[in-house]
Amino acid sequence: MKLTKATNYALHTMLFLAVNPPNEHIGVAKLAERQEVSTTYLSKILTKLVKAGMIESVSGANGGYKLKHGWEKISLLDVIKAIEGLTPIFDYCHNHNPDCLIQKAIESAEQKLLDELNQTRIFDLANKMNKTSI
């Protein structure tokens, strides 16, 4: 699994939306400005998050993006999957013995990383952020 800039922007966008009032729509221009990225590029990322059912888009003068109902359950891994998909970190060589100790060690480490990302919720990070900014 490689985390690209797109994933970084998606994760930060989700966190930014999470610390804003729940019914407030945030425009793509404001989201892009906050992260110093083009609106065109961020719009493509936001489209993926909409398709994944994490955020909703409302058009019009008071439109923009906001988190969908149930967003509190969204993990970092959910966002990563929505943007990147999920491919193994280690490109396994299938010429090795299936009991290869190196492969088993890498698979174990990768599973621990995935578990940690799956347990870390945007909601929890937003709560930590709100507490530190008070």
PDB file of C-alpha atoms in Angstrom:
ATOM      1  CA  MET A   1       0.000   0.000   0.000  1.00  0.00           C
ATOM      2  CA  LYS A   2       1.426   3.337  -1.057  1.00  0.00           C
ATOM      3  CA  LEU A   3      -0.060   6.506   0.341  1.00  0.00           C
ATOM      4  CA  THR A   4      -0.034   9.208  -2.307  1.00  0.00           C
ATOM      5  CA  LYS A   5      -0.631  12.934  -2.024  1.00  0.00           C
ATOM      6  CA  ALA A   6      -4.236  12.286  -3.042  1.00  0.00           C
ATOM      7  CA  THR A   7      -4.709  10.130   0.047  1.00  0.00           C
ATOM      8  CA  ASN A   8      -3.067  12.780   2.199  1.00  0.00           C
ATOM      9  CA  TYR A   9      -5.471  15.413   0.858  1.00  0.00           C
ATOM     10  CA  ALA A  10      -8.440  13.075   1.317  1.00  0.00           C
ATOM     11  CA  LEU A  11      -7.546  12.307   4.940  1.00  0.00           C
ATOM     12  CA  HIS A  12      -7.022  15.982   5.785  1.00  0.00           C
ATOM     13  CA  THR A  13     -10.238  16.954   4.016  1.00  0.00           C
ATOM     14  CA  MET A  14     -12.178  14.381   6.024  1.00  0.00           C
ATOM     15  CA  LEU A  15     -10.662  15.674   9.258  1.00  0.00           C
ATOM     16  CA  PHE A  16     -11.396  19.286   8.318  1.00  0.00           C
ATOM     17  CA  LEU A  17     -15.027  18.415   7.553  1.00  0.00           C
ATOM     18  CA  ALA A  18     -15.248  16.496  10.839  1.00  0.00           C
ATOM     19  CA  VAL A  19     -14.265  19.478  12.985  1.00  0.00           C
ATOM     20  CA  ASN A  20     -16.737  21.814  11.276  1.00  0.00           C
ATOM     21  CA  PRO A  21     -20.389  22.103  12.279  1.00  0.00           C
ATOM     22  CA  PRO A  22     -22.177  18.961  11.026  1.00  0.00           C
ATOM     23  CA  ASN A  23     -24.729  20.698   8.797  1.00  0.00           C
ATOM     24  CA  GLU A  24     -22.323  23.218   7.309  1.00  0.00           C
ATOM     25  CA  HIS A  25     -21.358  22.679   3.682  1.00  0.00           C
ATOM     26  CA  ILE A  26     -17.775  23.617   2.849  1.00  0.00           C
ATOM     27  CA  GLY A  27     -16.975  24.678  -0.713  1.00  0.00           C
ATOM     28  CA  VAL A  28     -14.211  23.041  -2.712  1.00  0.00           C
ATOM     29  CA  ALA A  29     -12.384  26.371  -2.980  1.00  0.00           C
ATOM     30  CA  LYS A  30     -12.123  26.675   0.804  1.00  0.00           C
ATOM     31  CA  LEU A  31     -11.057  23.030   1.158  1.00  0.00           C
ATOM     32  CA  ALA A  32      -8.431  23.434  -1.572  1.00  0.00           C
ATOM     33  CA  GLU A  33      -7.141  26.724  -0.176  1.00  0.00           C
ATOM     34  CA  ARG A  34      -6.711  25.198   3.253  1.00  0.00           C
ATOM     35  CA  GLN A  35      -4.447  22.500   1.809  1.00  0.00           C
ATOM     36  CA  GLU A  36      -2.804  24.652  -0.863  1.00  0.00           C
ATOM     37  CA  VAL A  37      -3.933  22.408  -3.706  1.00  0.00           C
ATOM     38  CA  SER A  38      -5.830  23.173  -6.902  1.00  0.00           C
ATOM     39  CA  THR A  39      -9.603  22.969  -6.819  1.00  0.00           C
ATOM     40  CA  THR A  40      -9.564  20.756  -9.927  1.00  0.00           C
ATOM     41  CA  TYR A  41      -7.295  18.192  -8.288  1.00  0.00           C
ATOM     42  CA  LEU A  42      -9.197  18.218  -4.998  1.00  0.00           C
ATOM     43  CA  SER A  43     -12.519  17.914  -6.845  1.00  0.00           C
ATOM     44  CA  LYS A  44     -11.365  14.577  -8.294  1.00  0.00           C
ATOM     45  CA  ILE A  45     -10.514  13.359  -4.798  1.00  0.00           C
ATOM     46  CA  LEU A  46     -13.829  14.581  -3.420  1.00  0.00           C
ATOM     47  CA  THR A  47     -15.660  12.720  -6.183  1.00  0.00           C
ATOM     48  CA  LYS A  48     -14.071   9.474  -4.987  1.00  0.00           C
ATOM     49  CA  LEU A  49     -15.137  10.199  -1.405  1.00  0.00           C
ATOM     50  CA  VAL A  50     -18.690  10.929  -2.588  1.00  0.00           C
ATOM     51  CA  LYS A  51     -18.766   7.655  -4.567  1.00  0.00           C
ATOM     52  CA  ALA A  52     -17.501   5.799  -1.489  1.00  0.00           C
ATOM     53  CA  GLY A  53     -20.446   7.225   0.485  1.00  0.00           C
ATOM     54  CA  MET A  54     -18.342   9.151   2.985  1.00  0.00           C
ATOM     55  CA  ILE A  55     -19.309  12.684   2.037  1.00  0.00           C
ATOM     56  CA  GLU A  56     -22.146  14.338   0.181  1.00  0.00           C
ATOM     57  CA  SER A  57     -22.114  17.135  -2.311  1.00  0.00           C
ATOM     58  CA  VAL A  58     -24.716  19.875  -2.576  1.00  0.00           C
ATOM     59  CA  SER A  59     -24.667  22.281  -5.496  1.00  0.00           C
ATOM     60  CA  GLY A  60     -25.786  25.878  -5.449  1.00  0.00           C
ATOM     61  CA  ALA A  61     -24.897  29.112  -3.690  1.00  0.00           C
ATOM     62  CA  ASN A  62     -24.857  27.497  -0.235  1.00  0.00           C
ATOM     63  CA  GLY A  63     -23.527  24.205  -1.529  1.00  0.00           C
ATOM     64  CA  GLY A  64     -20.337  22.346  -0.929  1.00  0.00           C
ATOM     65  CA  TYR A  65     -19.351  19.185   0.873  1.00  0.00           C
ATOM     66  CA  LYS A  66     -20.168  17.716   4.245  1.00  0.00           C
ATOM     67  CA  LEU A  67     -19.797  14.357   5.931  1.00  0.00           C
ATOM     68  CA  LYS A  68     -22.597  11.855   5.448  1.00  0.00           C
ATOM     69  CA  HIS A  69     -24.640  10.462   8.310  1.00  0.00           C
ATOM     70  CA  GLY A  70     -22.703   7.731  10.114  1.00  0.00           C
ATOM     71  CA  TRP A  71     -19.328   9.287   9.347  1.00  0.00           C
ATOM     72  CA  GLU A  72     -18.231   8.623  12.932  1.00  0.00           C
ATOM     73  CA  LYS A  73     -17.473   5.027  11.924  1.00  0.00           C
ATOM     74  CA  ILE A  74     -15.137   5.935   9.049  1.00  0.00           C
ATOM     75  CA  SER A  75     -11.574   4.787   9.633  1.00  0.00           C
ATOM     76  CA  LEU A  76      -8.350   5.978   8.084  1.00  0.00           C
ATOM     77  CA  LEU A  77      -8.248   2.668   6.219  1.00  0.00           C
ATOM     78  CA  ASP A  78     -11.704   3.331   4.735  1.00  0.00           C
ATOM     79  CA  VAL A  79     -10.470   6.633   3.292  1.00  0.00           C
ATOM     80  CA  ILE A  80      -7.269   5.046   1.997  1.00  0.00           C
ATOM     81  CA  LYS A  81      -9.262   2.297   0.271  1.00  0.00           C
ATOM     82  CA  ALA A  82     -11.574   4.870  -1.313  1.00  0.00           C
ATOM     83  CA  ILE A  83      -8.647   6.739  -2.857  1.00  0.00           C
ATOM     84  CA  GLU A  84      -5.972   4.103  -3.450  1.00  0.00           C
ATOM     85  CA  GLY A  85      -7.649   0.747  -3.320  1.00  0.00           C
ATOM     86  CA  LEU A  86      -5.701  -1.792  -1.342  1.00  0.00           C
ATOM     87  CA  THR A  87      -2.612  -3.515  -2.649  1.00  0.00           C
ATOM     88  CA  PRO A  88       0.038  -5.316  -0.622  1.00  0.00           C
ATOM     89  CA  ILE A  89       3.082  -3.381   0.540  1.00  0.00           C
ATOM     90  CA  PHE A  90       5.394  -6.230  -0.357  1.00  0.00           C
ATOM     91  CA  ASP A  91       5.493  -7.639  -3.886  1.00  0.00           C
ATOM     92  CA  TYR A  92       5.714 -11.310  -3.059  1.00  0.00           C
ATOM     93  CA  CYS A  93       7.913 -13.560  -5.101  1.00  0.00           C
ATOM     94  CA  HIS A  94       5.909 -16.709  -5.599  1.00  0.00           C
ATOM     95  CA  ASN A  95       9.050 -18.711  -6.442  1.00  0.00           C
ATOM     96  CA  HIS A  96       9.797 -18.914  -2.733  1.00  0.00           C
ATOM     97  CA  ASN A  97       8.672 -21.581  -0.374  1.00  0.00           C
ATOM     98  CA  PRO A  98       5.198 -20.786   1.018  1.00  0.00           C
ATOM     99  CA  ASP A  99       6.792 -21.027   4.469  1.00  0.00           C
ATOM    100  CA  CYS A 100       9.247 -18.209   3.636  1.00  0.00           C
ATOM    101  CA  LEU A 101      10.071 -16.477   6.912  1.00  0.00           C
ATOM    102  CA  ILE A 102      10.637 -13.109   5.260  1.00  0.00           C
ATOM    103  CA  GLN A 103       7.242 -13.203   3.566  1.00  0.00           C
ATOM    104  CA  LYS A 104       5.548 -14.211   6.825  1.00  0.00           C
ATOM    105  CA  ALA A 105       7.257 -11.376   8.723  1.00  0.00           C
ATOM    106  CA  ILE A 106       6.241  -8.785   6.099  1.00  0.00           C
ATOM    107  CA  GLU A 107       2.659 -10.099   5.999  1.00  0.00           C
ATOM    108  CA  SER A 108       2.453  -9.897   9.794  1.00  0.00           C
ATOM    109  CA  ALA A 109       3.763  -6.319   9.839  1.00  0.00           C
ATOM    110  CA  GLU A 110       1.407  -5.324   7.047  1.00  0.00           C
ATOM    111  CA  GLN A 111      -1.573  -6.792   8.915  1.00  0.00           C
ATOM    112  CA  LYS A 112      -0.638  -4.830  12.048  1.00  0.00           C
ATOM    113  CA  LEU A 113      -0.512  -1.629  10.002  1.00  0.00           C
ATOM    114  CA  LEU A 114      -3.897  -2.362   8.427  1.00  0.00           C
ATOM    115  CA  ASP A 115      -5.393  -3.140  11.831  1.00  0.00           C
ATOM    116  CA  GLU A 116      -4.108   0.143  13.260  1.00  0.00           C
ATOM    117  CA  LEU A 117      -5.436   2.164  10.317  1.00  0.00           C
ATOM    118  CA  ASN A 118      -8.776   0.374  10.591  1.00  0.00           C
ATOM    119  CA  GLN A 119      -9.060   1.108  14.323  1.00  0.00           C
ATOM    120  CA  THR A 120      -8.210   4.801  13.940  1.00  0.00           C
ATOM    121  CA  ARG A 121     -11.399   6.736  13.211  1.00  0.00           C
ATOM    122  CA  ILE A 122     -11.709  10.213  11.746  1.00  0.00           C
ATOM    123  CA  PHE A 123     -14.131  10.894  14.625  1.00  0.00           C
ATOM    124  CA  ASP A 124     -11.446  10.140  17.235  1.00  0.00           C
ATOM    125  CA  LEU A 125      -8.903  12.372  15.511  1.00  0.00           C
ATOM    126  CA  ALA A 126     -11.461  15.186  15.293  1.00  0.00           C
ATOM    127  CA  ASN A 127     -12.133  14.877  19.024  1.00  0.00           C
ATOM    128  CA  LYS A 128      -8.408  15.055  19.773  1.00  0.00           C
ATOM    129  CA  MET A 129      -8.088  18.064  17.508  1.00  0.00           C
ATOM    130  CA  ASN A 130     -10.988  19.871  19.184  1.00  0.00           C
ATOM    131  CA  LYS A 131      -9.540  19.222  22.643  1.00  0.00           C
ATOM    132  CA  THR A 132      -6.088  20.517  21.735  1.00  0.00           C
ATOM    133  CA  SER A 133      -7.431  23.686  20.116  1.00  0.00           C
ATOM    134  CA  ILE A 134      -9.510  24.743  23.127  1.00  0.00           C
TER     135      ILE A 134
END
